[in-house]
Short mmCIF file of N, CA and C in Angstrom, two decimals:
data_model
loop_
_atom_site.label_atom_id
_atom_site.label_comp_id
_atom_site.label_asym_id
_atom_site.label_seq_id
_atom_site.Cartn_x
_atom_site.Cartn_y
_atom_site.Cartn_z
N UNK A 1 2.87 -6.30 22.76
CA UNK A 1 2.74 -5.19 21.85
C UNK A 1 3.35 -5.57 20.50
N UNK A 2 2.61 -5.20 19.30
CA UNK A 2 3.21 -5.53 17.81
C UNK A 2 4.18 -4.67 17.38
N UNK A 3 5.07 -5.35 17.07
CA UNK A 3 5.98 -4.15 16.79
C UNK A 3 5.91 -4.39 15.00
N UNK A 4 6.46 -2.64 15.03
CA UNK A 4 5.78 -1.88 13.64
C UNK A 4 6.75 -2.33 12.60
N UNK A 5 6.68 -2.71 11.21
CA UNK A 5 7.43 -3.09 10.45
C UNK A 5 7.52 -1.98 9.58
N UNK A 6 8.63 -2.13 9.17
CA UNK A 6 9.24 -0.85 8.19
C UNK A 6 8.47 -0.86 7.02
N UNK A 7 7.98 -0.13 6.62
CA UNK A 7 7.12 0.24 5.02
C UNK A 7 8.02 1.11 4.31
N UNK A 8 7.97 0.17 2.75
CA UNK A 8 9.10 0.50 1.55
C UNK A 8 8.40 0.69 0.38
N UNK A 9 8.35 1.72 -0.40
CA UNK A 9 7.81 1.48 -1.83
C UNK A 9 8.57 1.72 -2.72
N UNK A 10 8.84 0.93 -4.00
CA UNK A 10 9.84 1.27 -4.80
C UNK A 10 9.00 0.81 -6.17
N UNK A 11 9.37 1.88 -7.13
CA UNK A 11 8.78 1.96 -8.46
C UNK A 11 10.07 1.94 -9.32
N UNK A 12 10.08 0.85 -10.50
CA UNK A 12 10.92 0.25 -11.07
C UNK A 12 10.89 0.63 -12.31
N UNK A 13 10.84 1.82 -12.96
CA UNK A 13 11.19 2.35 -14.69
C UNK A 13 9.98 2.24 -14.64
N UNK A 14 8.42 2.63 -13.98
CA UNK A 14 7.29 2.71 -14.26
C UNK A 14 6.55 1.32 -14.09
N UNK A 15 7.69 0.12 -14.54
CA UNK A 15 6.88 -0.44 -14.75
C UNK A 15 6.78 -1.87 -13.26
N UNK A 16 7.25 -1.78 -12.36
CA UNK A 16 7.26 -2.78 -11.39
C UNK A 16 6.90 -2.00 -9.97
N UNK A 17 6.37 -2.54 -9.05
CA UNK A 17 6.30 -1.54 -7.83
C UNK A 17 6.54 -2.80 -7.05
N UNK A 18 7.24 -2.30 -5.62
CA UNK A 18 7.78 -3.57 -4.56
C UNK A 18 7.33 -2.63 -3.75
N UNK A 19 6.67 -3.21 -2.49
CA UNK A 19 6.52 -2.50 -1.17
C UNK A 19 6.33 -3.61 -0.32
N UNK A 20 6.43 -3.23 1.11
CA UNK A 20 6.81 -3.95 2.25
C UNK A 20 5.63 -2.90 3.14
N UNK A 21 5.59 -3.48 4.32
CA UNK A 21 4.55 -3.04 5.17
C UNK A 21 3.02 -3.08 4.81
N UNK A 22 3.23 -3.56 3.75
CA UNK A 22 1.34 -4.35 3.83
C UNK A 22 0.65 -5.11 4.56
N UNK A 23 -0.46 -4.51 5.02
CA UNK A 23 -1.32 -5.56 5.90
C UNK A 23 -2.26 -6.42 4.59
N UNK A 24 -2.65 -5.45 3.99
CA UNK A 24 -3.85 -6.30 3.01
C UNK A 24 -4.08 -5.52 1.47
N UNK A 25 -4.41 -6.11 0.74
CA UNK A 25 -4.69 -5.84 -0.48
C UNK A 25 -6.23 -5.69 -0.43
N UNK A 26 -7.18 -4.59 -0.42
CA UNK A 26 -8.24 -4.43 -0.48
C UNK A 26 -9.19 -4.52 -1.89
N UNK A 27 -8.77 -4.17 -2.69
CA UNK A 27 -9.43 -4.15 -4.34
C UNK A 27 -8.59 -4.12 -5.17
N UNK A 28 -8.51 -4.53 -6.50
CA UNK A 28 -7.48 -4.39 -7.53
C UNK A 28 -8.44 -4.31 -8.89
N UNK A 29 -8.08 -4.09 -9.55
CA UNK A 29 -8.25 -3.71 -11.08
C UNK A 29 -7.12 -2.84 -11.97
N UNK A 30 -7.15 -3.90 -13.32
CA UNK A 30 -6.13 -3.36 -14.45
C UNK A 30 -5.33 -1.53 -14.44
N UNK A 31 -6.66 -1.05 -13.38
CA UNK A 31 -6.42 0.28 -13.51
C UNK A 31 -5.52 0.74 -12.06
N UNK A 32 -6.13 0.21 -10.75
CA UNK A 32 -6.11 0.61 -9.90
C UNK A 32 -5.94 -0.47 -8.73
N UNK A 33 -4.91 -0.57 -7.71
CA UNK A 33 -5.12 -1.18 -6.39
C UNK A 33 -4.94 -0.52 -5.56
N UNK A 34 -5.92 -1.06 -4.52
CA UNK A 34 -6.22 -0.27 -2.93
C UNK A 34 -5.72 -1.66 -2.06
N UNK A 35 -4.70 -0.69 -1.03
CA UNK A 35 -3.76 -0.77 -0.60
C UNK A 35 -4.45 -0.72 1.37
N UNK A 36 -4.15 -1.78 2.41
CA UNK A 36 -3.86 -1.28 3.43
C UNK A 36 -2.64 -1.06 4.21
N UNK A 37 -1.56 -0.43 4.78
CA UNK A 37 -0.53 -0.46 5.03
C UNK A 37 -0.92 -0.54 6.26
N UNK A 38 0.30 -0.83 7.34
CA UNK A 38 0.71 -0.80 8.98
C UNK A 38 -0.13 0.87 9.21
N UNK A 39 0.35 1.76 8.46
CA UNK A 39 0.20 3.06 9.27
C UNK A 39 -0.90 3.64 7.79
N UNK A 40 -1.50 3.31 7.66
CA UNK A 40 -2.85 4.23 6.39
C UNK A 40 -3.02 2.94 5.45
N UNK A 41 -3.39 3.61 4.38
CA UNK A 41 -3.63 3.20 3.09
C UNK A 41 -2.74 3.70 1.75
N UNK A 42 -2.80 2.87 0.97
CA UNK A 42 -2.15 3.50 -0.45
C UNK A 42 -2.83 2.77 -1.49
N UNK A 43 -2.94 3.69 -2.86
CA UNK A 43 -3.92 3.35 -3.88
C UNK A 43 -2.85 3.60 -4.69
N UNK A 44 -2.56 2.35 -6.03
CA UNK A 44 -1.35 2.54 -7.18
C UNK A 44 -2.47 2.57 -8.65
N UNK A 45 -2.16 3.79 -9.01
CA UNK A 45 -2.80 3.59 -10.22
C UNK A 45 -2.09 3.37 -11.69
N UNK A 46 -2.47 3.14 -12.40
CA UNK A 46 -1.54 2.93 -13.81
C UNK A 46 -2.48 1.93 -14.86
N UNK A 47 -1.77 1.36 -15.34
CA UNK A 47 -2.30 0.71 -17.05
C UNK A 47 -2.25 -0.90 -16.90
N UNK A 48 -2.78 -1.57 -16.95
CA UNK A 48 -2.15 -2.94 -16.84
C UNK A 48 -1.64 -3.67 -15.76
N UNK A 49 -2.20 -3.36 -14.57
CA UNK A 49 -1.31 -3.36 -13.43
C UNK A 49 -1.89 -4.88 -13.18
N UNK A 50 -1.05 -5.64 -12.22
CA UNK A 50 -1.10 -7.58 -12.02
C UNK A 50 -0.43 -7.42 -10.94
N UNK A 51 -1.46 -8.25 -9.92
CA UNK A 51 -0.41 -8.84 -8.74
C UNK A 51 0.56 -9.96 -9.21
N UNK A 52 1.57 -9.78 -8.72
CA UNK A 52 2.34 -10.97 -8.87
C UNK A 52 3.11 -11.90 -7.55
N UNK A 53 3.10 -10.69 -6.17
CA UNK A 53 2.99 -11.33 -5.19
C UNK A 53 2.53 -10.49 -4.03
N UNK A 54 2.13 -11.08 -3.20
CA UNK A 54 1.56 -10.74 -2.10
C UNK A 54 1.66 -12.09 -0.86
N UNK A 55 2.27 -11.64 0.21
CA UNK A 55 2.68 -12.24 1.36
C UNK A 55 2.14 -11.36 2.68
N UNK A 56 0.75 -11.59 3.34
CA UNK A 56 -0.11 -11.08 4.31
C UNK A 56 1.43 -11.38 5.69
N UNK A 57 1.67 -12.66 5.86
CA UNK A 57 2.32 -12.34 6.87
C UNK A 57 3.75 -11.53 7.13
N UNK A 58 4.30 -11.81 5.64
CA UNK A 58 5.86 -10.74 6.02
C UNK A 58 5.45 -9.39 5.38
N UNK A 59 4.34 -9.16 4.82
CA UNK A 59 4.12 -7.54 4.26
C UNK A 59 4.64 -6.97 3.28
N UNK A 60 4.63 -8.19 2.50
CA UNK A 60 5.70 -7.95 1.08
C UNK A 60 4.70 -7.53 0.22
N UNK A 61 4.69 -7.10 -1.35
CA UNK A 61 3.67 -7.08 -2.05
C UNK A 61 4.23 -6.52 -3.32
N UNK A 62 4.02 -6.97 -4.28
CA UNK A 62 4.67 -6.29 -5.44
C UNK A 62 3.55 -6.92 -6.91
N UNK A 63 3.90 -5.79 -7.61
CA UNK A 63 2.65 -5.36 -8.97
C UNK A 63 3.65 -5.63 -10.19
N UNK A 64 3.36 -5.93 -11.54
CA UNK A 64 3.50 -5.29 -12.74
C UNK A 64 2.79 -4.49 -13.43
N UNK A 65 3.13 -3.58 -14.42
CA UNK A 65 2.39 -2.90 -15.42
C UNK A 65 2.76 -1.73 -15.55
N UNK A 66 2.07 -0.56 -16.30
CA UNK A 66 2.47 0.65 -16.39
C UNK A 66 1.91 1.74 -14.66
N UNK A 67 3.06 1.59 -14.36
CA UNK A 67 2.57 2.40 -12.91
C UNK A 67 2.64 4.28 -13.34
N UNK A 68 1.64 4.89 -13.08
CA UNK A 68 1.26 6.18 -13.28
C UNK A 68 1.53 6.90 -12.02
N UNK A 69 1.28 6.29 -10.89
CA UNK A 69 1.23 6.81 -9.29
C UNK A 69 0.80 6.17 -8.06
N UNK A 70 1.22 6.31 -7.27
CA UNK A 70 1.21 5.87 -5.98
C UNK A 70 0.31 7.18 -4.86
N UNK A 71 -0.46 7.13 -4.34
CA UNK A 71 -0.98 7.86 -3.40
C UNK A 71 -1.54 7.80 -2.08
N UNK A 72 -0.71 7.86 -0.89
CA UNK A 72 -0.49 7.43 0.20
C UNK A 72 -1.68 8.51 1.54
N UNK A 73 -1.82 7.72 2.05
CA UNK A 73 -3.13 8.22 3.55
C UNK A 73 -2.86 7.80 4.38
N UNK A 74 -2.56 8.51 5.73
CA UNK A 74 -2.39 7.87 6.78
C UNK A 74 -3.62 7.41 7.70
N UNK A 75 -3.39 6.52 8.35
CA UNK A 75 -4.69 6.34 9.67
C UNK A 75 -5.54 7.44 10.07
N UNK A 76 -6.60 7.24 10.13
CA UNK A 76 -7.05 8.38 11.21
C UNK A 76 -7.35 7.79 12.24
N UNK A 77 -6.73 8.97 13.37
CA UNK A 77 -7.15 9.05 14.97
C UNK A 77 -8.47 9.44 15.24
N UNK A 78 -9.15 8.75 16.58
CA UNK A 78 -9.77 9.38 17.10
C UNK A 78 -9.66 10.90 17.56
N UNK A 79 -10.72 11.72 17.31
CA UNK A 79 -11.08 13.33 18.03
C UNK A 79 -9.87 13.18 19.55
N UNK A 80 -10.38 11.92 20.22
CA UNK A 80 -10.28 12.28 21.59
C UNK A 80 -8.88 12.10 21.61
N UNK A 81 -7.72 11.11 20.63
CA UNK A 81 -6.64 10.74 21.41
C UNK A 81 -5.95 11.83 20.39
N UNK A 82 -6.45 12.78 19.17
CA UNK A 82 -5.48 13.55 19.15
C UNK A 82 -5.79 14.84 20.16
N UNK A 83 -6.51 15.09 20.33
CA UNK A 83 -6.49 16.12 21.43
C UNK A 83 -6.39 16.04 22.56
N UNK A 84 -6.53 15.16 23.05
CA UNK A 84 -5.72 13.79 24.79
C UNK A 84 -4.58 13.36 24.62
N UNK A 85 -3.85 13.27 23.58
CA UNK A 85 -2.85 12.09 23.31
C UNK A 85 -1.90 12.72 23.63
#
């Protein structure tokens, strides 16, 4: 069984974001990156935004630029295992 790694997001005077618990970086642009985490998704939007690192196996991941917002989604369950589960 995988065990779950802690997910961290931290926004730095607007302009730096660090997070932990990334599985994958799905899309990016100056404006916008889409985000997969352990438990959902998250999309950072802002002005200028640049990867500067990303590490798939320890789940690190961190941006520059003008960060505007962060907006977080969790997984969805199946019908059956939330109403079975």
């Amino acid at each position: 069984m995988e065990e779950a790694r802690t997910e961290t997001a931290l926004i730095e005077q607007q302009k730096k974001v660090t997070m932990t618990g990334v599985a994958a970086v799905d899309s990016f642009t100056p404006q916008q990156i889409n985000i997969t985490l352990d438990s959902g998704r998250a999309v950072i939007t802002g002005e200028g935004l640049k990867i500067v690192n990303f590490s798939k196996s320890a789940g690190n991941f961190s941006a520059v630029g003008k960060v505007t917002g962060i907006r977080f989604s969790g997984k969805k369950e199946k019908l059956s295992k939330r109403l079975f589960g």
